[in-house]
Every structure is written in C-alpha cells, then in structure tokens.
Amino acid sequence: ATSHRIGRAMSRVLLIAFTASSAAQNLPLPPLPYAYDALEPHIDATTMEEHHSKHHRAYTNKLNAALETLRGDPATKALAKLGIDTLLQRLDQITDSKLRAAVRNAGGGFVNHELFFATMSPDGGGDIVEHAGLNAAIVSAFGTMAMLKRALSLSALEVFGSGWAWLALDRRSDKLVVQSTPNQDTPAMDASTVPLLGIDVWEHAYYLKYQNRRPEYIAAFYNVVNWAKVGEYYATAAAGKPIAF
C-alpha cells in the first residue's frame, strides 16, 4: 500500500553510533531501506510505521533539540561537534542533569534504532552465516548459531521493562559478546564495545502484533535478521574502522 511505502532511497551515507560524524547540524530521520510492510508477517506494517515514523522521529527531534542547547552554550559548544557515539561516551562532561539525560536517552534512541532497522531485511533470516569472518567469530564465542540465538534470546527475555539485547564486538578481547542495556542505553557508550545487532524489547517494537508475548516476537525477529549486513559491520569493526550506514 502507498501509505506503507518509503520515499526516495537514501542519497548519502549517514555516519552514526560508532562513527566520527559531526553533530554540528540537525540530523535527519534516517529512511528505512525497505517498505513498512516488507517484514510481514514477522513484524507487521503498522508497528514498523509507528516505530519508525513516530518513535524514531521523536528520538531524532529530541536529540536535535539537545544538540541545539549544547551549541548555544560556550561551555558545551565543542561537545555538540562530536560524533554521537563520542558524545555518548562523554556524558559526564554535560553538567546539567536534565540536558545530560536528554542526550543519553535521545542520542541512544537515535543510534539504537538506526542499527536496529539497518540490520533487518525482507530477505533475512536463516541459520547459516555466509560471511566467513562473522561465522568464525560466532563459532569461537558461542559454538554454533543456535547457541548464539539462545544466548541473545535469553538476554532479551531477561530485560526488565524496556531495553535492548545486543550482539557486540568487545575490542578488548576481539570476541563477540551478548549483553543487554536498559532503556535507550547503548553498548557504544563504552568505546571498547561495538554493537552489531540489537533486539528492541521496548513494547512499542512488538505490542500491536504480539501483545505481551515477548518470546514469540523474539523468535520471529530472527526471520528478518540481515546476517550479511551484520557480517559487514563485524568486518568493519574488527578492522578498527567506523561503521557507516
């Protein structure tokens, strides 16, 4: 349906979350690389449209407002010029508690959703990772893809209230790890951790279709994971380079 179609394809690369992109000007709402109804029946079109056009947009708008406040104060102007990832790693330099919370919540929400939407695809799913580097890393850290999914699912199920479960690269050990974060916190707040795949377990991500059946939503999520894209991000992160969306 026309109402479920995304507009023009992304015309330029958006560097976010783990990049050195500048936050010196307003950030646009990143477009989806597929239609709102493309992930049916696993994730319904209404949820996708609400999630992207309202929730992700709200985080984007609130982040831009926070950045504008930072730019307006000579004491914090330099912070507004940092990449969003770096800014999230320097929250302690924002002395105003309300502004610090706004940057943490909106900045995390912005980058988390960018990764979330980018690593899903109507052609996703499967239990075989064709990217050799990612496949070897999964085997090294978890033994099998099934064991990775089990660990990631358990992490998502154990999130109390709202939050995320993550597959990330720990730069200190060069190993894949599974972890969770509350609310809109992101592993990227730690410079040594690079998130590669996230499961959003805020209720707005699944409640319209799955209600309180979070386990069903998590199981369905694996049917749309774009493992090829996750593999690309892993290779980039393992090489010490910023991930570009």
GROMACS .gro file of N, CA and C in nm, residues 77-152:
model
  228
   77LYS      N    1   2.965   2.393   2.367
   77LYS     CA    2   2.959   2.404   2.222
   77LYS      C    3   3.045   2.298   2.152
   78ALA      N    4   3.162   2.273   2.208
   78ALA     CA    5   3.254   2.176   2.147
   78ALA      C    6   3.195   2.036   2.150
   79LEU      N    7   3.118   2.004   2.254
   79LEU     CA    8   3.058   1.871   2.264
   79LEU      C    9   2.960   1.846   2.151
   80ALA      N   10   2.889   1.951   2.109
   80ALA     CA   11   2.790   1.936   2.003
   80ALA      C   12   2.853   1.905   1.868
   81LYS      N   13   2.983   1.926   1.858
   81LYS     CA   14   3.053   1.899   1.732
   81LYS      C   15   3.108   1.756   1.725
   82LEU      N   16   3.094   1.683   1.835
   82LEU     CA   17   3.144   1.545   1.837
   82LEU      C   18   3.050   1.453   1.762
   83GLY      N   19   3.100   1.336   1.722
   83GLY     CA   20   3.012   1.233   1.670
   83GLY      C   21   2.920   1.188   1.783
   84ILE      N   22   2.802   1.137   1.749
   84ILE     CA   23   2.706   1.099   1.852
   84ILE      C   24   2.763   0.991   1.943
   85ASP      N   25   2.839   0.901   1.886
   85ASP     CA   26   2.900   0.796   1.968
   85ASP      C   27   2.994   0.855   2.072
   86THR      N   28   3.079   0.947   2.029
   86THR     CA   29   3.174   1.009   2.120
   86THR      C   30   3.103   1.093   2.225
   87LEU      N   31   3.000   1.161   2.183
   87LEU     CA   32   2.921   1.241   2.276
   87LEU      C   33   2.860   1.152   2.385
   88LEU      N   34   2.809   1.036   2.346
   88LEU     CA   35   2.751   0.944   2.444
   88LEU      C   36   2.857   0.888   2.539
   89GLN      N   37   2.981   0.887   2.496
   89GLN     CA   38   3.090   0.840   2.582
   89GLN      C   39   3.141   0.949   2.675
   90ARG      N   40   3.092   1.072   2.656
   90ARG     CA   41   3.138   1.185   2.737
   90ARG      C   42   3.023   1.253   2.809
   91LEU      N   43   2.924   1.177   2.847
   91LEU     CA   44   2.809   1.234   2.915
   91LEU      C   45   2.847   1.304   3.044
   92ASP      N   46   2.954   1.258   3.109
   92ASP     CA   47   2.994   1.319   3.235
   92ASP      C   48   3.041   1.463   3.218
   93GLN      N   49   3.065   1.504   3.092
   93GLN     CA   50   3.108   1.641   3.066
   93GLN      C   51   2.990   1.737   3.051
   94ILE      N   52   2.868   1.682   3.052
   94ILE     CA   53   2.748   1.765   3.047
   94ILE      C   54   2.701   1.782   3.191
   95THR      N   55   2.719   1.900   3.247
   95THR     CA   56   2.694   1.920   3.389
   95THR      C   57   2.546   1.935   3.422
   96ASP      N   58   2.467   1.984   3.329
   96ASP     CA   59   2.324   1.999   3.352
   96ASP      C   60   2.259   1.861   3.348
   97SER      N   61   2.200   1.817   3.458
   97SER     CA   62   2.149   1.681   3.467
   97SER      C   63   2.035   1.653   3.369
   98LYS      N   64   1.947   1.751   3.348
   98LYS     CA   65   1.836   1.731   3.255
   98LYS      C   66   1.886   1.721   3.111
   99LEU      N   67   1.982   1.805   3.076
   99LEU     CA   68   2.038   1.800   2.942
   99LEU      C   69   2.117   1.672   2.922
  100ARG      N   70   2.190   1.629   3.024
  100ARG     CA   71   2.265   1.503   3.015
  100ARG      C   72   2.170   1.385   2.992
  101ALA      N   73   2.058   1.385   3.064
  101ALA     CA   74   1.959   1.278   3.046
  101ALA      C   75   1.898   1.283   2.907
  102ALA      N   76   1.874   1.402   2.856
  102ALA     CA   77   1.815   1.416   2.722
  102ALA      C   78   1.909   1.361   2.615
  103VAL      N   79   2.038   1.394   2.628
  103VAL     CA   80   2.136   1.343   2.531
  103VAL      C   81   2.147   1.192   2.542
  104ARG      N   82   2.150   1.142   2.663
  104ARG     CA   83   2.163   0.997   2.684
  104ARG      C   84   2.044   0.922   2.625
  105ASN      N   85   1.923   0.968   2.655
  105ASN     CA   86   1.804   0.897   2.609
  105ASN      C   87   1.778   0.915   2.460
  106ALA      N   88   1.784   1.039   2.414
  106ALA     CA   89   1.755   1.066   2.273
  106ALA      C   90   1.868   1.022   2.182
  107GLY      N   91   1.992   1.044   2.228
  107GLY     CA   92   2.106   1.000   2.147
  107GLY      C   93   2.113   0.850   2.136
  108GLY      N   94   2.090   0.782   2.249
  108GLY     CA   95   2.086   0.636   2.246
  108GLY      C   96   1.972   0.586   2.159
  109GLY      N   97   1.854   0.647   2.174
  109GLY     CA   98   1.740   0.605   2.093
  109GLY      C   99   1.764   0.624   1.944
  110PHE      N  100   1.833   0.733   1.911
  110PHE     CA  101   1.863   0.760   1.770
  110PHE      C  102   1.954   0.652   1.711
  111VAL      N  103   2.067   0.626   1.777
  111VAL     CA  104   2.163   0.532   1.720
  111VAL      C  105   2.115   0.387   1.731
  112ASN      N  106   2.045   0.354   1.841
  112ASN     CA  107   1.996   0.218   1.856
  112ASN      C  108   1.899   0.181   1.745
  113HIS      N  109   1.808   0.273   1.714
  113HIS     CA  110   1.709   0.243   1.610
  113HIS      C  111   1.772   0.242   1.471
  114GLU      N  112   1.872   0.323   1.450
  114GLU     CA  113   1.941   0.321   1.321
  114GLU      C  114   2.000   0.182   1.294
  115LEU      N  115   2.066   0.126   1.395
  115LEU     CA  116   2.124  -0.007   1.381
  115LEU      C  117   2.014  -0.113   1.369
  116PHE      N  118   1.913  -0.102   1.451
  116PHE     CA  119   1.803  -0.199   1.452
  116PHE      C  120   1.740  -0.211   1.314
  117PHE      N  121   1.703  -0.100   1.255
  117PHE     CA  122   1.636  -0.103   1.125
  117PHE      C  123   1.732  -0.146   1.013
  118ALA      N  124   1.859  -0.108   1.024
  118ALA     CA  125   1.956  -0.140   0.919
  118ALA      C  126   1.991  -0.287   0.914
  119THR      N  127   1.974  -0.359   1.025
  119THR     CA  128   2.013  -0.499   1.030
  119THR      C  129   1.894  -0.594   1.016
  120MET      N  130   1.783  -0.542   0.963
  120MET     CA  131   1.670  -0.627   0.927
  120MET      C  132   1.648  -0.618   0.777
  121SER      N  133   1.588  -0.721   0.721
  121SER     CA  134   1.566  -0.726   0.577
  121SER      C  135   1.456  -0.826   0.545
  122PRO      N  136   1.376  -0.798   0.441
  122PRO     CA  137   1.276  -0.898   0.399
  122PRO      C  138   1.340  -1.026   0.347
  123ASP      N  139   1.469  -1.020   0.316
  123ASP     CA  140   1.543  -1.137   0.269
  123ASP      C  141   1.632  -1.195   0.380
  124GLY      N  142   1.604  -1.158   0.505
  124GLY     CA  143   1.688  -1.201   0.615
  124GLY      C  144   1.651  -1.338   0.667
  125GLY      N  145   1.708  -1.371   0.782
  125GLY     CA  146   1.681  -1.499   0.846
  125GLY      C  147   1.784  -1.604   0.813
  126GLY      N  148   1.756  -1.725   0.853
  126GLY     CA  149   1.845  -1.837   0.824
  126GLY      C  150   1.938  -1.869   0.940
  127ASP      N  151   2.000  -1.985   0.931
  127ASP     CA  152   2.091  -2.031   1.034
  127ASP      C  153   2.234  -2.044   0.984
  128ILE      N  154   2.257  -1.999   0.861
  128ILE     CA  155   2.391  -2.008   0.803
  128ILE      C  156   2.442  -1.867   0.777
  129VAL      N  157   2.557  -1.835   0.831
  129VAL     CA  158   2.620  -1.706   0.806
  129VAL      C  159   2.727  -1.726   0.700
  130GLU      N  160   2.706  -1.664   0.585
  130GLU     CA  161   2.798  -1.684   0.474
  130GLU      C  162   2.924  -1.599   0.486
  131HIS      N  163   2.920  -1.497   0.572
  131HIS     CA  164   3.039  -1.415   0.592
  131HIS      C  165   3.138  -1.494   0.677
  132ALA      N  166   3.251  -1.527   0.619
  132ALA     CA  167   3.347  -1.616   0.685
  132ALA      C  168   3.395  -1.560   0.818
  133GLY      N  169   3.425  -1.430   0.822
  133GLY     CA  170   3.476  -1.372   0.945
  133GLY      C  171   3.375  -1.377   1.058
  134LEU      N  172   3.251  -1.340   1.030
  134LEU     CA  173   3.148  -1.344   1.132
  134LEU      C  174   3.118  -1.487   1.173
  135ASN      N  175   3.113  -1.577   1.078
  135ASN     CA  176   3.085  -1.717   1.110
  135ASN      C  177   3.192  -1.773   1.204
  136ALA      N  178   3.318  -1.745   1.175
  136ALA     CA  179   3.427  -1.793   1.261
  136ALA      C  180   3.417  -1.731   1.400
  137ALA      N  181   3.379  -1.603   1.407
  137ALA     CA  182   3.367  -1.536   1.536
  137ALA      C  183   3.253  -1.594   1.618
  138ILE      N  184   3.142  -1.630   1.552
  138ILE     CA  185   3.028  -1.690   1.621
  138ILE      C  186   3.069  -1.826   1.677
  139VAL      N  187   3.136  -1.906   1.595
  139VAL     CA  188   3.180  -2.038   1.640
  139VAL      C  189   3.276  -2.025   1.757
  140SER      N  190   3.367  -1.929   1.750
  140SER     CA  191   3.465  -1.910   1.856
  140SER      C  192   3.400  -1.869   1.988
  141ALA      N  193   3.300  -1.782   1.979
  141ALA     CA  194   3.241  -1.727   2.102
  141ALA      C  195   3.127  -1.812   2.156
  142PHE      N  196   3.050  -1.876   2.066
  142PHE     CA  197   2.927  -1.943   2.110
  142PHE      C  198   2.919  -2.091   2.071
  143GLY      N  199   3.000  -2.133   1.977
  143GLY     CA  200   2.998  -2.272   1.933
  143GLY      C  201   2.918  -2.292   1.808
  144THR      N  202   2.793  -2.245   1.809
  144THR     CA  203   2.705  -2.259   1.693
  144THR      C  204   2.613  -2.138   1.685
  145MET      N  205   2.548  -2.121   1.569
  145MET     CA  206   2.449  -2.017   1.554
  145MET      C  207   2.333  -2.039   1.650
  146ALA      N  208   2.294  -2.164   1.669
  146ALA     CA  209   2.184  -2.196   1.761
  146ALA      C  210   2.216  -2.150   1.903
  147MET      N  211   2.340  -2.166   1.944
  147MET     CA  212   2.380  -2.125   2.078
  147MET      C  213   2.384  -1.972   2.090
  148LEU      N  214   2.426  -1.906   1.982
  148LEU     CA  215   2.421  -1.759   1.982
  148LEU      C  216   2.277  -1.711   1.998
  149LYS      N  217   2.186  -1.767   1.919
  149LYS     CA  218   2.046  -1.726   1.928
  149LYS      C  219   1.989  -1.753   2.067
  150ARG      N  220   2.029  -1.864   2.124
  150ARG     CA  221   1.982  -1.897   2.259
  150ARG      C  222   2.028  -1.792   2.359
  151ALA      N  223   2.156  -1.755   2.351
  151ALA     CA  224   2.211  -1.656   2.444
  151ALA      C  225   2.147  -1.519   2.423
  152LEU      N  226   2.129  -1.480   2.297
  152LEU     CA  227   2.071  -1.349   2.266
  152LEU      C  228   1.924  -1.345   2.307
   0.00000   0.00000   0.00000
